[in-house]
PDB file of C-alpha atoms in Angstrom:
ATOM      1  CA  UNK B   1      15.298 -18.190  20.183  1.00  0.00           C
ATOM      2  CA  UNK B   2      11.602 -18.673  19.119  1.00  0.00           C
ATOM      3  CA  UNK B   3      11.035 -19.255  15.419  1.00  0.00           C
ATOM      4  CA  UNK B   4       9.001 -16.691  13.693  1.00  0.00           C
ATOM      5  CA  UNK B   5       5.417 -17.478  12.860  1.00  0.00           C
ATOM      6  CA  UNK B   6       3.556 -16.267   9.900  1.00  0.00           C
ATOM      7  CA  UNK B   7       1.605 -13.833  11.438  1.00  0.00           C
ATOM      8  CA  UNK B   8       4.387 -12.200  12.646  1.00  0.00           C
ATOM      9  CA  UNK B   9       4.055 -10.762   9.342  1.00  0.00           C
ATOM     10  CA  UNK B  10       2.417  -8.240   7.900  1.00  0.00           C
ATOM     11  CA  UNK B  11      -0.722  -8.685   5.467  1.00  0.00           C
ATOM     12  CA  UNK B  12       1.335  -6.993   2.574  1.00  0.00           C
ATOM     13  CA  UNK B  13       4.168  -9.325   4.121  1.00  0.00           C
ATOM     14  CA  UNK B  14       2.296 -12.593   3.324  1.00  0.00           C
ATOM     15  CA  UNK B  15       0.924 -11.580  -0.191  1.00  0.00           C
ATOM     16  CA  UNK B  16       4.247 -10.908  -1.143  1.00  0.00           C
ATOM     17  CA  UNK B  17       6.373 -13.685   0.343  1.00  0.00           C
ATOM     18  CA  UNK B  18       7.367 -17.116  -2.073  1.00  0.00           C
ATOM     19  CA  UNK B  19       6.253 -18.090  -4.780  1.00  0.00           C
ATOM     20  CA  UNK B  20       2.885 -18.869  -4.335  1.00  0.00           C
ATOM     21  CA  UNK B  21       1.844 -22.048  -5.534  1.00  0.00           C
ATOM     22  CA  UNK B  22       5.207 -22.780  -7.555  1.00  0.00           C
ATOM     23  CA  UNK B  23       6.403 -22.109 -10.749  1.00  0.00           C
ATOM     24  CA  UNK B  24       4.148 -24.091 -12.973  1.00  0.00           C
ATOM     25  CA  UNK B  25       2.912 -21.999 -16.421  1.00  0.00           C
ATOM     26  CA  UNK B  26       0.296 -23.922 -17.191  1.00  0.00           C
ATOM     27  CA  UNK B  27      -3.602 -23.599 -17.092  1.00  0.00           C
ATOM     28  CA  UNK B  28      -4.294 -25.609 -14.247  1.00  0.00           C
ATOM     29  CA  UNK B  29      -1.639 -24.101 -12.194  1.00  0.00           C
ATOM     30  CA  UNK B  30      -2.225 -20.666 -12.730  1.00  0.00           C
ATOM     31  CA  UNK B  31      -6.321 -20.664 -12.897  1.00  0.00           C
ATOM     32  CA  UNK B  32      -6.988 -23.467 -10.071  1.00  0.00           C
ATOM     33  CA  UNK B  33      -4.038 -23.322  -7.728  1.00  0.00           C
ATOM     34  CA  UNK B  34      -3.618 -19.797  -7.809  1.00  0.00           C
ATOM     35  CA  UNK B  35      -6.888 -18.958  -7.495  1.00  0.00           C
ATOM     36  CA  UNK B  36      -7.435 -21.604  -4.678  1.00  0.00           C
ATOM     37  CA  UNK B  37      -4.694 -22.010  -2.601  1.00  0.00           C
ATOM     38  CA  UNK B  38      -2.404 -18.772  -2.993  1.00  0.00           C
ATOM     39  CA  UNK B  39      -2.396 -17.667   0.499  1.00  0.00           C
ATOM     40  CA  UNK B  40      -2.120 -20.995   1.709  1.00  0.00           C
ATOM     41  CA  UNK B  41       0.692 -22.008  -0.519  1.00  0.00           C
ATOM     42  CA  UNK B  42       2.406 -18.596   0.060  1.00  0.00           C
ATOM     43  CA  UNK B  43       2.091 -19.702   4.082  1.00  0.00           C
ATOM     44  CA  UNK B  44       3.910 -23.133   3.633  1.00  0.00           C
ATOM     45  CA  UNK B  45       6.373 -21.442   1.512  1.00  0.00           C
ATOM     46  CA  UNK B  46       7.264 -19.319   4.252  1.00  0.00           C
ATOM     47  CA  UNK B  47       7.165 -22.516   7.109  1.00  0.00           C
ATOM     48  CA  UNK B  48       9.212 -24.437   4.715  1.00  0.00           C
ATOM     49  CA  UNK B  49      11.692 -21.464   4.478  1.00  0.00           C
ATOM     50  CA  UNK B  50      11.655 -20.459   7.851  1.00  0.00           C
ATOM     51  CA  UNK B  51      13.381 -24.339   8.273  1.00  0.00           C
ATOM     52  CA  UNK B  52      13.703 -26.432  10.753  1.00  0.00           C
ATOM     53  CA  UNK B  53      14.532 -30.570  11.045  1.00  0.00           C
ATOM     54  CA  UNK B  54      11.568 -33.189   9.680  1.00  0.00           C
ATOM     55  CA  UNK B  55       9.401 -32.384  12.141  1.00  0.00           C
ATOM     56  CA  UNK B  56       8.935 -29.092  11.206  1.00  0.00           C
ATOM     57  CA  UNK B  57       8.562 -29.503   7.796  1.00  0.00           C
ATOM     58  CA  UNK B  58       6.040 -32.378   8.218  1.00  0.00           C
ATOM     59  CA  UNK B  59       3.894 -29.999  10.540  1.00  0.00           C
ATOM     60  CA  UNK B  60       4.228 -27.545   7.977  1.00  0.00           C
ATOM     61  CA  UNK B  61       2.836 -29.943   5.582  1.00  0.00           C
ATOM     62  CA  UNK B  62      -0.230 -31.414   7.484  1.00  0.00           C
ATOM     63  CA  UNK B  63      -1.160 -27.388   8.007  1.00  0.00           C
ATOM     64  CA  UNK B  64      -0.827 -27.204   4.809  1.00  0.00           C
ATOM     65  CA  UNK B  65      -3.687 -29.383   4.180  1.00  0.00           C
ATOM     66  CA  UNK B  66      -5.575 -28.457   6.712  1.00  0.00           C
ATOM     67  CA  UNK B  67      -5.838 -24.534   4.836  1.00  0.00           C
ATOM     68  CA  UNK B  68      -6.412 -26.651   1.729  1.00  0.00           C
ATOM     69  CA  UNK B  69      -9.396 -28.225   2.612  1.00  0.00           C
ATOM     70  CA  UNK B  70     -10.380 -25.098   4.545  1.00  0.00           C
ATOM     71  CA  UNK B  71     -10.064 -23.154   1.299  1.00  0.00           C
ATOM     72  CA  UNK B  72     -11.904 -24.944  -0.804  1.00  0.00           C
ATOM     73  CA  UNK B  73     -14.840 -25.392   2.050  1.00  0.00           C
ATOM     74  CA  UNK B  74     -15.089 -21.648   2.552  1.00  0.00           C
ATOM     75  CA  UNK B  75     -15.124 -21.107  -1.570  1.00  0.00           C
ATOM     76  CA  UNK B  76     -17.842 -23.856  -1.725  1.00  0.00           C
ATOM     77  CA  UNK B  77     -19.817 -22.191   0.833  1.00  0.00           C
ATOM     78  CA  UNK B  78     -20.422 -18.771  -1.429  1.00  0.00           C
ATOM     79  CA  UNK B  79     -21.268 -20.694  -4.392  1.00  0.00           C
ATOM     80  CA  UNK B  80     -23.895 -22.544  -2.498  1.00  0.00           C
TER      81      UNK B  80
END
């Protein structure tokens, strides 16, 4: 059985699914992470979810990073 992917889901799907980029109340969570990395924190929520044994989670972490740094270069890239 092939493990579902994250675009397997639908846009209203993926702004909807986890928690986003935790649970965190404070300033820095909810102005910077949110505002940075909520789609791509929503997407490793769903890897991390979806399961799998240490492989799979570590892959889920490095693309994790990967949207990171992707996020912040395409923000970068309007202000500039």
């Amino acid at each position: 059985m092939l493990k579902q992917n994250w675009s397997d889901l639908t846009p209203r799907q993926q702004a909807r699914y986890g928690n986003g980029c935790g649970t965190g109340k404070g300033l820095f969570n909810k102005l910077i992470l949110e505002l940075l990395f909520n789609a791509d924190c929503r997407q490793h929520d769903f890897y991390y979810r979806r399961g799998g044994d240490f492989v799979d989670k570590m892959e889920a972490d490095i693309l994790f990073y990967g949207h990171m740094l992707k996020s912040v270069n395409n923000k970068r890239d309007r202000f500039y």
